[in-house]
XYZ file of C-alpha atoms in Angstrom:
554
model
C -49.209 211.062 119.178
C -49.638 214.060 117.465
C -48.601 214.416 113.463
C -46.280 217.730 113.248
C -45.528 218.634 109.164
C -42.384 219.691 108.792
C -41.481 223.576 107.065
C -42.698 223.960 104.066
C -40.169 224.058 100.403
C -41.153 227.301 99.139
C -40.425 226.852 94.614
C -39.763 229.213 92.138
C -40.059 229.268 88.798
C -36.524 228.851 86.359
C -36.486 232.749 84.532
C -35.640 230.310 81.220
C -37.745 227.916 80.810
C -39.837 228.280 83.885
C -39.161 224.579 85.823
C -40.117 224.722 89.121
C -37.075 224.804 90.994
C -35.711 225.369 94.435
C -34.321 228.726 94.594
C -30.936 229.500 94.227
C -28.472 232.635 93.362
C -28.721 232.144 90.113
C -33.415 230.957 89.967
C -31.718 228.824 86.933
C -32.771 225.253 87.174
C -29.506 222.404 86.384
C -29.266 223.027 82.707
C -30.931 226.493 82.058
C -27.565 226.505 84.332
C -24.916 224.004 82.454
C -26.089 225.750 79.343
C -25.624 229.290 81.099
C -22.036 228.354 82.193
C -19.129 226.362 81.304
C -17.896 224.764 83.938
C -14.932 222.480 80.907
C -13.158 225.614 79.797
C -10.133 226.049 79.029
C -9.713 222.906 79.864
C -9.313 221.599 76.249
C -10.800 218.572 74.754
C -7.919 217.020 72.875
C -4.780 216.001 73.746
C -1.491 214.268 72.737
C 0.950 212.301 74.618
C 4.631 210.638 73.521
C 4.683 206.976 72.889
C 8.539 205.988 72.508
C 8.084 202.117 70.504
C 11.130 200.663 71.686
C 11.702 200.880 74.514
C 7.195 201.371 75.714
C 7.464 204.617 78.180
C 5.218 207.474 78.057
C 6.359 211.195 77.709
C 5.719 212.095 81.459
C 5.959 215.496 81.723
C 7.935 217.471 82.256
C 10.319 215.256 80.986
C 10.548 212.241 82.242
C 9.019 208.885 80.689
C 8.098 206.704 82.589
C 6.770 202.795 82.125
C 2.743 202.611 81.856
C 0.402 199.675 80.852
C -2.608 200.264 78.630
C -5.074 202.231 80.866
C -3.325 201.308 82.959
C -3.321 203.891 86.926
C 0.211 205.322 85.959
C -0.735 206.323 82.281
C -3.917 207.467 83.270
C -2.052 209.491 85.523
C 0.449 210.870 83.062
C -3.170 211.875 80.553
C -4.346 214.163 83.652
C -0.880 215.640 83.634
C -1.331 216.844 80.135
C -4.293 218.727 80.893
C -4.531 222.441 81.529
C -7.199 224.300 83.470
C -7.706 220.940 86.163
C -6.249 223.240 88.653
C -9.352 225.439 88.859
C -11.652 223.024 88.844
C -12.065 219.393 91.483
C -11.111 216.571 90.004
C -14.076 213.840 91.086
C -13.796 210.608 88.390
C -11.424 209.073 86.058
C -11.170 206.033 83.805
C -10.975 204.838 80.173
C -12.880 204.036 77.499
C -12.051 201.532 75.675
C -10.671 201.837 71.820
C -9.591 199.730 69.663
C -5.999 199.453 70.859
C -4.300 200.045 66.751
C -6.409 203.578 66.807
C -3.518 205.409 68.420
C -5.933 206.877 70.376
C -6.958 207.512 74.285
C -9.918 208.060 75.750
C -10.379 209.198 79.124
C -14.089 210.102 80.941
C -13.821 212.999 83.647
C -16.071 214.660 86.231
C -15.982 217.124 87.296
C -17.409 219.470 90.495
C -17.546 223.318 90.103
C -18.869 226.888 91.923
C -20.297 228.709 89.501
C -22.835 231.012 92.263
C -22.402 231.176 95.668
C -23.365 227.969 97.053
C -24.667 225.947 93.988
C -22.376 223.610 92.605
C -22.804 221.958 89.446
C -21.204 218.434 87.620
C -20.287 217.828 84.810
C -19.210 214.510 82.870
C -17.122 215.271 79.590
C -14.395 212.854 77.560
C -11.088 213.561 76.400
C -9.918 211.736 73.300
C -5.024 211.484 73.261
C -3.372 211.415 70.686
C -1.197 208.746 70.735
C 2.123 210.152 68.677
C 4.884 208.067 68.158
C 8.744 209.501 69.235
C 11.709 208.226 70.403
C 12.115 208.661 74.276
C 16.033 210.562 74.617
C 18.427 207.254 75.844
C 16.221 205.455 72.457
C 17.655 208.482 69.925
C 21.366 208.483 71.491
C 21.020 204.262 70.718
C 19.475 205.181 67.531
C 22.776 207.459 66.884
C 25.998 205.428 67.006
C 28.782 205.100 69.519
C 26.192 207.133 71.741
C 25.656 204.707 74.976
C 27.198 205.281 78.226
C 28.169 202.022 79.975
C 28.127 198.345 78.484
C 27.677 195.396 80.471
C 29.587 191.638 78.073
C 27.693 188.536 79.466
C 29.681 185.758 78.113
C 29.830 182.200 79.221
C 32.244 179.772 77.146
C 29.692 176.849 77.149
C 28.546 175.262 73.481
C 25.290 175.879 74.563
C 22.651 179.264 75.701
C 20.289 177.697 78.717
C 21.622 179.488 80.362
C 21.033 182.778 78.983
C 17.489 181.129 78.769
C 17.629 181.127 82.667
C 19.403 184.685 83.088
C 16.935 186.540 80.794
C 13.817 185.188 82.782
C 15.389 186.190 86.568
C 15.430 189.402 85.105
C 12.637 189.439 83.850
C 12.128 187.869 88.079
C 13.272 191.202 89.489
C 13.170 193.951 87.060
C 16.444 194.257 86.572
C 15.916 194.818 82.681
C 14.324 198.552 83.409
C 16.565 200.696 83.216
C 18.280 199.092 79.935
C 18.550 200.622 76.697
C 19.227 198.173 74.251
C 20.925 194.596 74.248
C 22.135 192.783 71.768
C 23.247 188.528 71.001
C 26.943 188.011 70.608
C 28.852 185.108 69.543
C 28.759 183.593 73.545
C 26.564 185.502 75.591
C 24.288 189.077 75.836
C 25.187 192.874 75.624
C 23.993 194.804 77.832
C 23.457 198.863 76.821
C 22.976 201.015 79.361
C 23.378 205.336 79.369
C 25.194 205.562 82.551
C 26.890 203.986 84.609
C 25.231 203.336 87.854
C 22.757 201.800 85.251
C 25.943 199.267 84.263
C 26.870 198.436 87.686
C 23.396 197.978 88.684
C 22.872 195.345 86.146
C 26.567 194.092 87.024
C 25.439 193.738 90.932
C 22.113 191.957 90.098
C 24.147 189.386 87.497
C 26.994 188.825 90.834
C 24.193 187.790 93.144
C 22.121 184.966 91.291
C 24.865 183.157 88.931
C 28.342 183.082 89.774
C 30.908 185.261 87.884
C 33.707 187.361 87.842
C 33.847 190.679 86.061
C 36.290 193.504 84.862
C 36.019 196.861 84.193
C 37.192 198.636 81.771
C 36.648 202.887 80.818
C 37.656 204.213 77.370
C 38.656 209.134 77.046
C 36.324 210.080 74.516
C 36.436 213.467 75.067
C 38.027 215.717 77.591
C 38.310 219.893 78.764
C 41.805 220.703 79.448
C 40.608 224.569 81.188
C 36.588 222.930 83.621
C 38.903 219.649 84.169
C 36.560 217.220 82.671
C 36.010 214.253 80.979
C 33.492 211.679 78.896
C 34.507 208.444 79.219
C 32.755 205.164 77.877
C 32.412 202.130 80.424
C 32.788 198.941 79.960
C 31.920 195.682 82.203
C 33.311 192.136 81.274
C 31.575 189.062 82.585
C 31.959 186.203 82.661
C 29.862 182.755 83.910
C 31.919 179.684 84.866
C 30.892 177.571 82.501
C 29.332 174.730 84.535
C 25.353 173.973 84.299
C 23.255 172.745 86.525
C 22.835 168.340 85.846
C 26.581 168.145 84.131
C 29.572 165.416 85.100
C 32.171 167.718 87.304
C 35.331 166.435 88.771
C 36.707 168.253 90.805
C 40.811 168.900 91.419
C 42.118 166.413 94.525
C 42.622 169.860 96.830
C 39.627 171.694 95.706
C 38.388 168.389 96.132
C 40.422 167.534 99.994
C 39.660 171.244 101.307
C 35.182 170.277 100.534
C 34.758 168.369 103.725
C 37.370 165.410 101.417
C 34.185 164.669 98.753
C 34.029 162.532 96.381
C 35.930 163.864 93.165
C 33.668 163.098 90.157
C 30.495 165.406 91.411
C 27.427 166.143 89.127
C 26.056 169.479 89.411
C 23.067 169.596 91.679
C 22.001 173.522 91.103
C 23.396 177.252 89.988
C 22.813 179.634 91.797
C 25.627 182.106 92.809
C 27.070 179.167 93.889
C 28.424 175.624 92.698
C 25.843 173.202 94.183
C 28.007 169.764 93.924
C 26.387 166.409 95.106
C 28.478 163.504 94.889
C 25.290 160.634 93.408
C 27.355 158.228 95.576
C 27.246 159.836 99.309
C 25.374 162.283 98.914
C 27.663 164.130 100.255
C 27.201 167.748 98.473
C 29.378 170.835 98.941
C 29.550 174.394 97.807
C 32.453 175.982 95.338
C 31.622 180.443 95.328
C 32.673 181.422 92.948
C 36.532 184.011 94.255
C 37.443 179.730 95.543
C 36.711 178.892 91.020
C 38.528 181.378 90.089
C 41.964 180.151 92.201
C 41.721 177.713 89.577
C 39.976 176.807 87.022
C 37.948 173.272 85.628
C 35.528 173.141 83.016
C 33.433 170.308 83.824
C 34.034 166.707 81.160
C 30.582 165.758 79.485
C 27.663 167.881 79.751
C 23.532 166.668 79.340
C 23.638 166.754 76.020
C 25.147 162.954 76.197
C 23.718 161.711 78.572
C 22.696 158.043 78.029
C 19.073 155.821 78.280
C 18.871 153.188 80.774
C 16.062 151.474 81.556
C 16.045 150.406 86.051
C 15.657 146.017 86.438
C 15.688 147.043 90.120
C 16.606 149.363 92.429
C 16.205 148.503 96.771
C 16.769 151.963 98.728
C 20.049 152.314 101.303
C 17.700 154.576 104.376
C 19.950 157.628 103.508
C 18.588 161.181 102.355
C 19.559 164.909 102.126
C 17.076 166.566 101.196
C 14.683 165.453 98.405
C 17.985 162.970 97.689
C 18.191 159.373 98.474
C 20.446 156.983 98.553
C 19.884 153.427 96.200
C 21.059 151.088 94.903
C 20.579 149.343 91.226
C 20.165 147.238 88.843
C 20.427 148.783 85.604
C 21.256 147.592 81.632
C 20.695 149.903 78.605
C 18.033 150.698 76.611
C 19.758 151.223 73.232
C 22.411 153.085 71.220
C 23.464 156.448 72.277
C 25.474 158.608 70.107
C 28.751 159.832 71.192
C 29.984 163.096 70.772
C 32.920 164.620 70.184
C 35.410 166.464 71.277
C 34.563 169.892 69.565
C 31.241 169.231 69.172
C 31.036 166.477 65.673
C 29.203 163.664 65.717
C 31.588 160.085 65.325
C 28.490 158.167 64.739
C 26.184 155.502 66.276
C 27.205 153.388 68.687
C 25.334 150.640 67.502
C 24.459 147.562 71.613
C 22.579 145.959 70.292
C 24.961 143.745 68.260
C 27.133 143.972 70.892
C 28.046 142.081 74.555
C 27.064 145.322 76.275
C 23.527 145.339 74.774
C 22.959 142.536 77.820
C 24.528 144.127 80.223
C 23.770 144.948 83.647
C 25.662 147.378 86.135
C 25.828 148.319 89.512
C 25.526 151.695 90.975
C 24.684 153.781 93.300
C 22.170 156.993 93.167
C 20.742 159.867 94.339
C 17.655 159.178 92.801
C 15.993 156.177 94.984
C 13.279 158.632 96.126
C 11.411 158.264 92.511
C 13.002 155.256 90.403
C 11.077 152.842 90.687
C 11.994 149.367 88.736
C 11.058 149.428 84.937
C 11.296 153.433 84.717
C 13.908 155.088 82.055
C 16.767 156.813 83.970
C 19.460 159.264 81.871
C 22.758 158.544 83.044
C 26.591 159.308 82.188
C 28.120 155.968 81.297
C 31.756 156.621 82.283
C 32.279 153.185 81.005
C 34.340 153.529 77.786
C 34.277 157.247 78.145
C 37.568 158.669 77.490
C 37.558 162.812 78.760
C 40.074 165.047 78.077
C 40.915 165.540 81.570
C 43.758 165.324 84.168
C 42.096 165.342 86.867
C 39.568 162.150 86.006
C 43.051 160.543 84.344
C 44.677 160.726 88.444
C 41.642 159.630 89.089
C 41.178 155.481 90.256
C 39.648 153.174 88.421
C 37.757 151.454 92.184
C 36.323 155.597 92.507
C 35.303 155.759 89.001
C 31.610 153.576 87.904
C 30.209 152.344 85.537
C 27.133 154.262 85.103
C 25.883 157.700 86.933
C 22.169 158.290 86.880
C 20.944 162.177 86.206
C 17.083 162.486 86.492
C 14.236 160.359 85.991
C 12.939 160.435 81.609
C 9.285 160.335 81.233
C 9.511 159.236 77.241
C 5.787 158.055 77.461
C 4.851 161.488 77.550
C 6.862 163.348 75.971
C 5.648 161.624 72.266
C 2.447 162.643 72.019
C 3.754 165.900 71.938
C 0.872 167.717 74.382
C 1.156 171.700 74.652
C 1.718 173.193 77.240
C -0.999 175.312 78.720
C 1.901 178.080 80.397
C 4.942 180.246 78.146
C 7.646 182.872 79.095
C 8.404 186.563 78.770
C 11.504 187.893 76.506
C 13.488 191.046 77.574
C 14.153 192.601 74.041
C 12.104 192.610 70.886
C 13.951 191.508 67.083
C 16.724 193.997 67.048
C 19.672 193.185 64.137
C 21.747 196.139 65.406
C 22.056 199.171 68.362
C 18.607 200.631 68.245
C 16.940 198.978 65.703
C 13.261 198.123 66.359
C 10.562 195.519 65.306
C 7.963 193.322 65.943
C 8.607 190.375 68.503
C 10.881 187.311 69.388
C 12.984 186.511 72.026
C 17.285 187.780 73.412
C 18.660 183.817 72.183
C 19.118 182.958 69.401
C 17.971 186.144 67.427
C 22.006 186.239 65.627
C 25.102 185.237 66.338
C 25.633 182.503 63.407
C 24.085 179.486 65.679
C 22.023 176.676 63.617
C 17.983 177.954 64.145
C 17.801 173.925 64.896
C 19.844 173.857 67.296
C 18.477 177.178 69.127
C 15.253 175.666 69.314
C 16.731 172.188 71.119
C 18.575 174.261 73.849
C 14.462 175.399 74.207
C 13.326 172.476 75.263
C 15.894 170.678 77.572
C 15.168 175.206 78.577
C 11.019 173.796 79.157
C 11.956 170.626 80.344
C 14.149 171.822 83.179
C 11.339 173.871 83.777
C 8.923 171.254 84.354
C 11.308 168.503 86.501
C 12.629 171.161 88.519
C 10.465 172.757 90.517
C 13.138 174.947 93.095
C 13.878 176.591 89.159
C 10.564 176.193 88.640
C 9.710 179.233 91.595
C 12.682 181.030 90.795
C 11.346 182.686 87.186
C 7.622 184.212 86.529
C 4.917 181.228 83.928
C 2.064 183.410 82.326
C -0.667 181.132 81.578
C -0.776 181.104 77.286
C -4.451 180.680 75.522
C -5.877 177.963 74.746
C -7.666 178.741 71.067
C -3.537 179.275 69.753
C -1.454 176.793 68.654
C 1.690 176.532 70.193
C 0.706 178.469 72.834
C 3.115 176.528 75.696
C 6.278 177.628 74.580
C 7.050 181.332 73.387
C 9.435 182.751 73.594
C 9.430 186.855 73.754
C 7.417 189.827 74.787
C 3.995 187.707 75.361
C 4.675 186.409 71.534
C 4.170 182.831 71.193
C 5.745 179.729 68.447
C 3.565 178.805 66.107
C 5.590 175.547 65.648
C 4.763 172.926 67.488
C 6.789 171.329 70.416
C 8.988 168.512 69.634
C 10.604 165.131 70.868
C 14.880 166.102 71.194
C 15.452 161.848 70.601
C 13.548 161.562 66.406
C 14.578 161.341 63.791
C 14.898 164.220 61.158
C 13.460 162.883 58.658
C 9.366 163.136 58.365
C 7.314 161.819 60.995
C 6.142 158.503 61.220
C 2.716 158.467 63.025
C 2.489 156.105 65.937
C 1.376 153.093 65.608
C -2.392 152.128 67.808
C -0.279 150.165 70.264
C 1.915 154.227 71.124
C -1.057 155.261 71.165
C -2.769 153.646 73.790
C 0.450 153.985 76.422
C 0.395 155.002 80.055
C 1.183 158.414 81.040
C 4.098 158.388 83.876
C 1.643 158.925 87.324
C 4.816 160.664 88.629
C 5.471 162.834 85.152
C 5.505 166.830 86.844
C 3.104 169.079 85.832
C 3.694 172.422 85.993
C 0.226 174.027 88.754
C -2.451 175.875 88.255
C -1.564 178.628 90.878
C 1.993 178.204 89.796
C 0.925 180.777 86.378
C -0.005 184.591 86.335
C -1.780 185.826 84.125
C -1.281 187.638 80.673
C -2.315 190.779 80.715
C -0.471 192.283 77.892
C -3.174 189.798 75.971
C -6.029 189.975 77.854
C -8.429 191.443 76.131
C -11.140 194.331 77.480
C -14.461 191.199 78.868
C -11.388 188.992 79.728
C -9.987 191.934 82.626
C -13.105 192.931 83.480
C -14.063 188.686 84.341
């Protein structure tokens, strides 16, 4: 095979520096061509972006405000819209250059191409610096000026705790229902959500009706009216009341309603709260659902809540074979495992009832429970002690004595694990910042427990109970977003707000208020419960707000 050489490539000398180059229309090399022609001319090398610190949104030209995370594609698009002259060149690449988060600077590297001469395309890489200017968006500015919000959603629940609102806050974050909220304010029995538009408030009310059982009422207030153009300016208020029954509460259904619900036993446990109430009879495993309209026709309250649970030691348990979902019916023999605190109907403590010196201390109680699938002899279970209980309820008083058991078990307790105060490896986010008044801003705590005159210890107890419920209930845990906490942060597992973490260590709610006593050697050697509920790693999401650049690149 005969080799045929290709056509020879003739080269010429650059007109400026004399370097041999392939001939082009300018007869200049690339370096000299860049010195002669600047394709970045007309594109500013410095610009500014507006940032609202209250709602954490950036101004997106021409006049809209958008939520964008640092170094995200949304923020990059906003930065590119601020540049003039990009329509005259071809943009081939754009990316952020890392800057210190508190520098109030954004650096963007751009790669552009442009045809400078006939069939000659020049490519150039350059950097643009953006100054982040802090200000207020129109929505936050209206809120900062008093009495300028257009719609208000008042969410209330008449219970002595805030666990429902802690869970509701996580549901709102899960579904992104807070994006149109201007501000959130805590009041005595609930939360107030402020909006700049009536449609946003209606959307929030519809969302609440889909996740919790509620009833709502709307009202409006006339601010101003123009008789010539027949226009008026109104303020709208939506009052939302959540049914005052929570998970694991003991409920006595009115006899008439119980007969309508397939003649269920009136004495039931609230097994779950969604947009309906899920009630369960622990002795027969019969269940029913009560919708919000049915409940509000003849409202009733729970007899007692989880704060009145008593510890029982399981002496023997024998499953009957009946099951319903995860619940297994069983006959159990239990005994009181110590003293318990009886609560005053109005929240005051009457004192401690010591059963060690009474006839009940060594008494064995027989009961039917729905926890036959998880309880074993020797376990500690939390339940309601009804033998000497006195409830202010006509429905409960009308029940025959043979239909009222001595003990109703609610859930299993994991005491050995709780005594060790292990730091949780996960945390939660919050929908609001610290705010004393409407429109004020600050750094980081949760929306629940900031104001309203509530005792700080009570806030911590409610939050700890909520965290334990998330750990022990997989179905409830699946309805919220859990984020992985950094191992090097103390108390990272119990954080509340906006990626912030509580530095206070986990505490045991059963301990005395006095100074903690170091555990004895035999207590330290107690083994953990083998079936202690663990939050798996695949259930956790990454918290990109607190990740460093190196972690994000990995």
